[in-house]
Coordinates of C-alpha atoms in Angstrom, one line a residue:
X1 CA 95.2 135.5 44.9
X2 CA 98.7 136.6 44.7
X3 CA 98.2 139.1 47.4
X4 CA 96.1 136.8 49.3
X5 CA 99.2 134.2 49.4
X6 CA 101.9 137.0 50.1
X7 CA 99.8 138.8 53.2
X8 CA 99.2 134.5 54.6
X9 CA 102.8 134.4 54.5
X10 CA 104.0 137.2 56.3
X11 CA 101.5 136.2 58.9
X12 CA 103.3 133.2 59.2
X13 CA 106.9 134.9 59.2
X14 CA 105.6 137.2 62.1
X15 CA 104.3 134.1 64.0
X16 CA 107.5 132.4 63.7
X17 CA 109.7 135.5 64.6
X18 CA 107.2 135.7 67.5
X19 CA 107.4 132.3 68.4
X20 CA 111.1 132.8 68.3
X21 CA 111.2 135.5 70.5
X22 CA 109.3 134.1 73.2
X23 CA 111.6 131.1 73.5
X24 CA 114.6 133.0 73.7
X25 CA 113.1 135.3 76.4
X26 CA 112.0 132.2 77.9
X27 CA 115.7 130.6 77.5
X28 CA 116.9 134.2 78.9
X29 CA 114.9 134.0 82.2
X30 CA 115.4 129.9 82.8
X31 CA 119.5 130.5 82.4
X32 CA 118.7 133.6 84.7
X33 CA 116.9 131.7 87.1
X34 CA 119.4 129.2 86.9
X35 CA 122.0 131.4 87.9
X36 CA 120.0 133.3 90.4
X37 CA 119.9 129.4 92.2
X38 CA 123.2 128.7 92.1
X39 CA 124.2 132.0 93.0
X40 CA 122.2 131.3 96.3
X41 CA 123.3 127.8 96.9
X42 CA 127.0 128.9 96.5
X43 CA 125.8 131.5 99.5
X44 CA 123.8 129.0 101.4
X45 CA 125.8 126.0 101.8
X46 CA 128.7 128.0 103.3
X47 CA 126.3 129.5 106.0
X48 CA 125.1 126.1 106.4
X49 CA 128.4 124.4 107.6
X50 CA 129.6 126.9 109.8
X51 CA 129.5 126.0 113.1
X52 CA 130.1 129.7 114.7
X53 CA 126.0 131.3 115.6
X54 CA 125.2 134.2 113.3
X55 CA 122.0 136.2 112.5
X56 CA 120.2 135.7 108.8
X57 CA 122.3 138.7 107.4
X58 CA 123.9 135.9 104.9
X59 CA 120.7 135.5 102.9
X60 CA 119.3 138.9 103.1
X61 CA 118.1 139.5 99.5
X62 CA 117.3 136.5 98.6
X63 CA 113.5 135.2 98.5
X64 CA 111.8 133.1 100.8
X65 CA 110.9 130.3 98.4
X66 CA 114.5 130.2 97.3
X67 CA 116.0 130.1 100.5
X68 CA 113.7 127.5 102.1
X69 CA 113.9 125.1 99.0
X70 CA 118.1 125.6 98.6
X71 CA 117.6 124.7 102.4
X72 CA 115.8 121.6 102.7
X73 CA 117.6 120.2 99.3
X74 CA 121.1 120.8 101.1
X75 CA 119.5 119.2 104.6
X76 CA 118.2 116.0 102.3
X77 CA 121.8 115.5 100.9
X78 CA 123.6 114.6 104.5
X79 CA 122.4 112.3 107.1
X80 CA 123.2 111.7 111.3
X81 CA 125.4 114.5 113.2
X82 CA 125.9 116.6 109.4
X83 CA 122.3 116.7 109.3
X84 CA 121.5 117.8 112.5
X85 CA 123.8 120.7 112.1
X86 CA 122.0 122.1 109.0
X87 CA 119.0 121.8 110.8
X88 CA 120.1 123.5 113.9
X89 CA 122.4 126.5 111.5
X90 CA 119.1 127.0 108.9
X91 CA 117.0 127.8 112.5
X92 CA 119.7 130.5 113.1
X93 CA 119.6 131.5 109.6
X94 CA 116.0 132.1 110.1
X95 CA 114.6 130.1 107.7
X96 CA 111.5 128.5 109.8
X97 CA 110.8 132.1 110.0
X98 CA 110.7 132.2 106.1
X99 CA 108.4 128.8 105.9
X100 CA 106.1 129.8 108.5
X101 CA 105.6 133.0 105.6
X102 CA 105.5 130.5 103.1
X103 CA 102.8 128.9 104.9
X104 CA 100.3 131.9 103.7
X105 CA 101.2 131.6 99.2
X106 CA 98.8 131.0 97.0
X107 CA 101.1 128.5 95.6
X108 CA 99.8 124.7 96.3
X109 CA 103.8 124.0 95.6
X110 CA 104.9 125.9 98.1
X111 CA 102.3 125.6 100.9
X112 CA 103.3 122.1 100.5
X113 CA 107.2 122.8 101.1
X114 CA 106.8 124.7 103.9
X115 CA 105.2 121.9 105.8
X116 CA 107.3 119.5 104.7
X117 CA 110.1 122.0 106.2
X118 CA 108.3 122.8 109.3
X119 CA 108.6 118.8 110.0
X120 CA 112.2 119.3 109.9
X121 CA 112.1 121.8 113.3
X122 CA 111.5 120.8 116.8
X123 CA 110.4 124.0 118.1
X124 CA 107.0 125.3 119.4
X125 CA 106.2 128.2 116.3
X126 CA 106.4 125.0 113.7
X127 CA 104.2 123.5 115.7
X128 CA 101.5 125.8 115.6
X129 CA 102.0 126.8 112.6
X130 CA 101.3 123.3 111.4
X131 CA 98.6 122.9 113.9
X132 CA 97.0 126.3 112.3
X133 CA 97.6 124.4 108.7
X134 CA 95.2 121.9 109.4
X135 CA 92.3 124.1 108.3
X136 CA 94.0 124.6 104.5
X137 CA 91.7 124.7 101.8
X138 CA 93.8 121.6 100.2
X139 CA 93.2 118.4 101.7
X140 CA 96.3 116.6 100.5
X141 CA 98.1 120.0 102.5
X142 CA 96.4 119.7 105.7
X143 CA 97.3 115.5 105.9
X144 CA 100.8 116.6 105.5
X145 CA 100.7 118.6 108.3
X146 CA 98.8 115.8 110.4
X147 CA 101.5 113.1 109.1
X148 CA 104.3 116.1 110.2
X149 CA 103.1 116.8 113.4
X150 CA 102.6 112.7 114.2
X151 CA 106.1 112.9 113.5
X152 CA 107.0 114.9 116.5
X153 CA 108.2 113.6 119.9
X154 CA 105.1 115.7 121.0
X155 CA 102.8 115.2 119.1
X156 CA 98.9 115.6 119.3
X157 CA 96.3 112.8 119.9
X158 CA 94.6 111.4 116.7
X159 CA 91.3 112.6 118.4
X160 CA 92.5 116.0 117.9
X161 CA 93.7 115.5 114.4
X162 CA 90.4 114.0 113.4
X163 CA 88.3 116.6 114.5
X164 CA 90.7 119.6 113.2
X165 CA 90.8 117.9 109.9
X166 CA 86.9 117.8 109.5
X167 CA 87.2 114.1 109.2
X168 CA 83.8 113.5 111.6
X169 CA 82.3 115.8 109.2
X170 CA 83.0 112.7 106.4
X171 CA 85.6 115.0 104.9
X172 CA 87.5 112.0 104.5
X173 CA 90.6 111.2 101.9
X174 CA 92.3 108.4 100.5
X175 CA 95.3 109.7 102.4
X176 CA 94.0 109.1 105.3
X177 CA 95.2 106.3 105.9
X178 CA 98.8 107.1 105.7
X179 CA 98.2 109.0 109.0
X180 CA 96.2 106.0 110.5
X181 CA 98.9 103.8 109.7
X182 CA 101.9 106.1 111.1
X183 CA 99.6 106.1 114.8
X184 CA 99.1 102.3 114.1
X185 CA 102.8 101.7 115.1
X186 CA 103.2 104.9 117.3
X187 CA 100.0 104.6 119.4
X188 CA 97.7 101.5 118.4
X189 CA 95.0 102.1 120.9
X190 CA 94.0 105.1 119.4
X191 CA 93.6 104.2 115.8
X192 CA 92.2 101.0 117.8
X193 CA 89.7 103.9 119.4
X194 CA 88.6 105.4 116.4
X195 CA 87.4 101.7 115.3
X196 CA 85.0 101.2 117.8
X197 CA 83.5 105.0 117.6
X198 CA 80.3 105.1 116.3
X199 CA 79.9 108.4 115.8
X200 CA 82.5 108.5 113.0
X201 CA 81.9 107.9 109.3
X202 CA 82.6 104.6 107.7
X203 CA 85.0 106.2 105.6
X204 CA 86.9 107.0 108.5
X205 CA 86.5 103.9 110.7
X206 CA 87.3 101.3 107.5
X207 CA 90.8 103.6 106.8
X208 CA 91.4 103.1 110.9
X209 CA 90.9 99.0 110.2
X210 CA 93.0 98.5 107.1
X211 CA 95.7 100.6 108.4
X212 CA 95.6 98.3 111.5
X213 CA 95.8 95.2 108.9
X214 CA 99.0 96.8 107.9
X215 CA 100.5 97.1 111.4
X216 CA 99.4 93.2 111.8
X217 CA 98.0 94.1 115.6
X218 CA 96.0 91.2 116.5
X219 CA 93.9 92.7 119.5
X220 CA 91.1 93.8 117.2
X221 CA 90.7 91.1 115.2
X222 CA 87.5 90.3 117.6
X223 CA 86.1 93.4 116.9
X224 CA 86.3 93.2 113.5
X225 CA 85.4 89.6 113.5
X226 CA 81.8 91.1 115.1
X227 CA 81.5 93.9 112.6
X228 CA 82.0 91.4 109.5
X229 CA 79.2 89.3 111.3
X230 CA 77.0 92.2 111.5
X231 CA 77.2 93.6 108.3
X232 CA 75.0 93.4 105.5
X233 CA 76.4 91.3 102.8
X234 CA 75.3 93.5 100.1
X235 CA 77.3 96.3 101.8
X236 CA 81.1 98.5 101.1
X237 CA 82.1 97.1 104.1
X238 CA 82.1 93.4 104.3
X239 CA 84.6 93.0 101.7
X240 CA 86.9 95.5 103.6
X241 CA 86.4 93.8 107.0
X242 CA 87.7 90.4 105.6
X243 CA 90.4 91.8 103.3
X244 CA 91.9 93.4 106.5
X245 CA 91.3 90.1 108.6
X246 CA 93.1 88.1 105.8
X247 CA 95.7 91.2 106.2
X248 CA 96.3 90.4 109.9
X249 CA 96.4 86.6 109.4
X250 CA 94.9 85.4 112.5
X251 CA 92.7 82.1 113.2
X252 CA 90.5 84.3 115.6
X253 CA 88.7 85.4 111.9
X254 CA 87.8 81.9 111.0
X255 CA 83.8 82.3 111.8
X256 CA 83.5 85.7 109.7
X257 CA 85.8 84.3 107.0
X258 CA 83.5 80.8 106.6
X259 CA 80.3 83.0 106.9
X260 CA 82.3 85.2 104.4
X261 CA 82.7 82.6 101.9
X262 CA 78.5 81.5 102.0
X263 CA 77.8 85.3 101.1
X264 CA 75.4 86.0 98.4
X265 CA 78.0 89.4 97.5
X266 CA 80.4 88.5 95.1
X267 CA 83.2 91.0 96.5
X268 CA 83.0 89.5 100.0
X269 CA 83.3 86.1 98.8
X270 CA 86.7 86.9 96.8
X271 CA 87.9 88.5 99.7
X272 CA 87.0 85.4 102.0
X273 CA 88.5 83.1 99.7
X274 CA 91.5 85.1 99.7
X275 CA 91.7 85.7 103.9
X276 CA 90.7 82.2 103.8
X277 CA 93.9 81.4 102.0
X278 CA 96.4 83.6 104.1
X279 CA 95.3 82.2 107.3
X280 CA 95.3 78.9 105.6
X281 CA 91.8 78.1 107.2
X282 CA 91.8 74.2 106.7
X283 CA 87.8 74.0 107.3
X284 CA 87.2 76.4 104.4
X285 CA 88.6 73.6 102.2
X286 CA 85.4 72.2 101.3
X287 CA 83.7 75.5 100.8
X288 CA 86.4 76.7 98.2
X289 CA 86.2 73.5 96.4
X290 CA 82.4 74.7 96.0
X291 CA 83.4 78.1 94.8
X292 CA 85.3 76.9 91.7
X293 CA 81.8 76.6 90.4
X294 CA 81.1 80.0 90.9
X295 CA 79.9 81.7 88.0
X296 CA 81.8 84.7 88.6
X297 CA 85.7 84.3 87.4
X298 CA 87.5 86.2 90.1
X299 CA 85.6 83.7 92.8
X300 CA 86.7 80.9 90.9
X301 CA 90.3 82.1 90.7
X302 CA 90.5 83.6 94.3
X303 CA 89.1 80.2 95.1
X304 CA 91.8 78.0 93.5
X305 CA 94.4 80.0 94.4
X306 CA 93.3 79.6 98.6
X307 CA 93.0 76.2 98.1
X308 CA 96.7 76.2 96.6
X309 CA 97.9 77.9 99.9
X310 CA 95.6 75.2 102.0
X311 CA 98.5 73.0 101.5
X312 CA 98.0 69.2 100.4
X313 CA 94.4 68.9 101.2
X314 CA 93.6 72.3 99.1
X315 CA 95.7 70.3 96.3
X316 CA 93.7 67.0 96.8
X317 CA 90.3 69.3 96.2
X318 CA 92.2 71.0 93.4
X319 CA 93.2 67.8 92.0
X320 CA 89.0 66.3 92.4
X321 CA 87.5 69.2 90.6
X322 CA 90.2 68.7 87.7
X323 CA 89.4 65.3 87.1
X324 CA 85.4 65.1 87.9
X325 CA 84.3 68.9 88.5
X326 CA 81.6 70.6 86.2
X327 CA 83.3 72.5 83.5
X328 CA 83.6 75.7 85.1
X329 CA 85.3 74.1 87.9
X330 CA 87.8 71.7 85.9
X331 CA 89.1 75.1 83.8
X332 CA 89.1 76.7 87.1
X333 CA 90.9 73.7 88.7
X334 CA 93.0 72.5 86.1
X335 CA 94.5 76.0 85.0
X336 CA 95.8 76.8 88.8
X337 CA 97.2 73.2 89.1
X338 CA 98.8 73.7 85.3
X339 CA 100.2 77.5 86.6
X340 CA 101.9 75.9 89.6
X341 CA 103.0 72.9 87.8
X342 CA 101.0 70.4 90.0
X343 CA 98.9 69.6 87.3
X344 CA 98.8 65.1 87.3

């Protein structure tokens, strides 16, 4: 037994000294890193803010992934003419050279800087180089390097990005949209385009809508009136078509928004009642007073709140259901009158 105790702890003494071991090794290398970084920003940032033209022979030896990262954290730092003369000295330095390498890591991490960098270069080599990273195995990657080259004074039609992104394939993401809504203010009429092509997923066409919502462009607020008419109301997409018609805020919605509200699908009513409330649609007064008997809470509440925002004859209806409602309706009624301090 006595054996059995000393031999469990030297096991334990040898674990520890391992244990030991490895965190000081690990300490070591992080303070070597550390200095091998600032060793190479102390080089960098010199090279940076000269103004003379040189060739990369300043960071020779030091590795791609350092370089480019020391780079674009010194080029984040400074801002108007300061900025634009990193930018223009780090192309000298030959560091697009270095991300276009980076381009081809393993590394998620730095695949992602790279492109992120590239966005900071105006010259044609980025460009392709981004254009060629549109067929990354990451998704989140390859909308990067959409969103970078959207950026650009020159930069591609959404058609193209679409199609080299696999996105008419129904390889869509939820970052989609963040590219839709960058050509929503850039170039309307082609996210507008995307909307009205048939031959495109859903997926694709609903992101084009809500990031149009976004923009507040009212010019497709017909079309979208006639797709809400159209759609099934047990569908995905009624909902969506009358949360981004409440998003734009336009009268023109009225007719899908009331037919909205008389849906048998619970998700389009609560997103009628609440487009119904940002347009402040005064003939869907009487239809939300009916809702606040809904047996569903979120209708009821979406309901009372629209009414709220209908202004005093939303507040009269309120006010009704309060006093002579069923019960669901007088909690419903009485608790968003009580909230807002309206309550008689």
């Amino acid at each position: 037994m006595l054996r059995l105790i000393w031999d469990l702890s030297l096991l334990l003494a040898s674990a520890a000294l391992a244990l030991m071991s490895l965190l000081v090794l690990l300490r070591a290398v992080s303070t070597w890193r550390g200095e091998r970084l600032l060793a190479a920003r102390r080089r960098l940032a010199p090279l940076l803010l000269e103004t003379s033209t040189g060739s990369d022979a300043g960071i020779e030896g030091i590795a791609d992934s350092v370089v480019t990262q020391l780079t674009l954290d010194l080029i984040q730092l400074v801002r108007g003419a300061e900025r634009t003369q990193f930018i223009g000295k780090a192309a000298e330095l030959g560091v697009p050279d270095r991300l276009r390498r980076q381009l081809r890591s393993f590394s998620r991490r730095r695949r992602m800087i790279a492109v992120q960098g590239l966005a900071l270069f105006d010259d044609a080599l980025s460009r392709e180089a981004l254009l060629d990273t549109l067929g990354d195995r990451d998704d989140e990657i390859r909308l990067a390097a959409a969103l970078a080259l959207g950026r650009g004074d020159d930069r591609p039609g959404l058609d193209e990005l679409v199609a080299r992104l696999g996105l008419r394939d129904d390889r869509s993401s939820l970052l989609t949209i963040s590219l839709f809504r960058h050509y929503a203010n850039e170039a309307p009429d082609e996210v507008q385009a995307l909307v009205l092509d048939n031959d495109l997923p859903l997926s694709v066409r609903l992101a084009a809508i809500e990031a149009l919502a976004v923009s507040g462009d009212y010019r497709l607020v017909p079309a979208i009136v006639e797709l809400g008419l159209r759609a099934p109301h047990d569908s995905e997409e009624l909902p969506r078509y009358l949360h981004a018609l409440g998003r734009i805020g336009h009268p023109a919605a009225r007719e899908a928004v009331l037919a909205g509200l008389a849906s048998s699908s619970m998700p389009a009513r609560v997103a009628a009642a609440g487009a119904a409330g940002r347009i402040a649609l005064l003939e869907s007064a009487d239809q939300l007073a009916g809702l606040l008997d809904a047996p569903e809470w979120w209708v009821r509440f979406r309901s009372a709140e629209a009414l709220l925002q209908l202004g005093d004859a939303g507040i009269a209806r309120l006010r009704e259901a309060a006093a002579s409602g069923s019960e669901l309706a007088r909690e419903a009624a009485g608790t968003m009158l009580a909230e807002r301090g309206l309550a008689p």
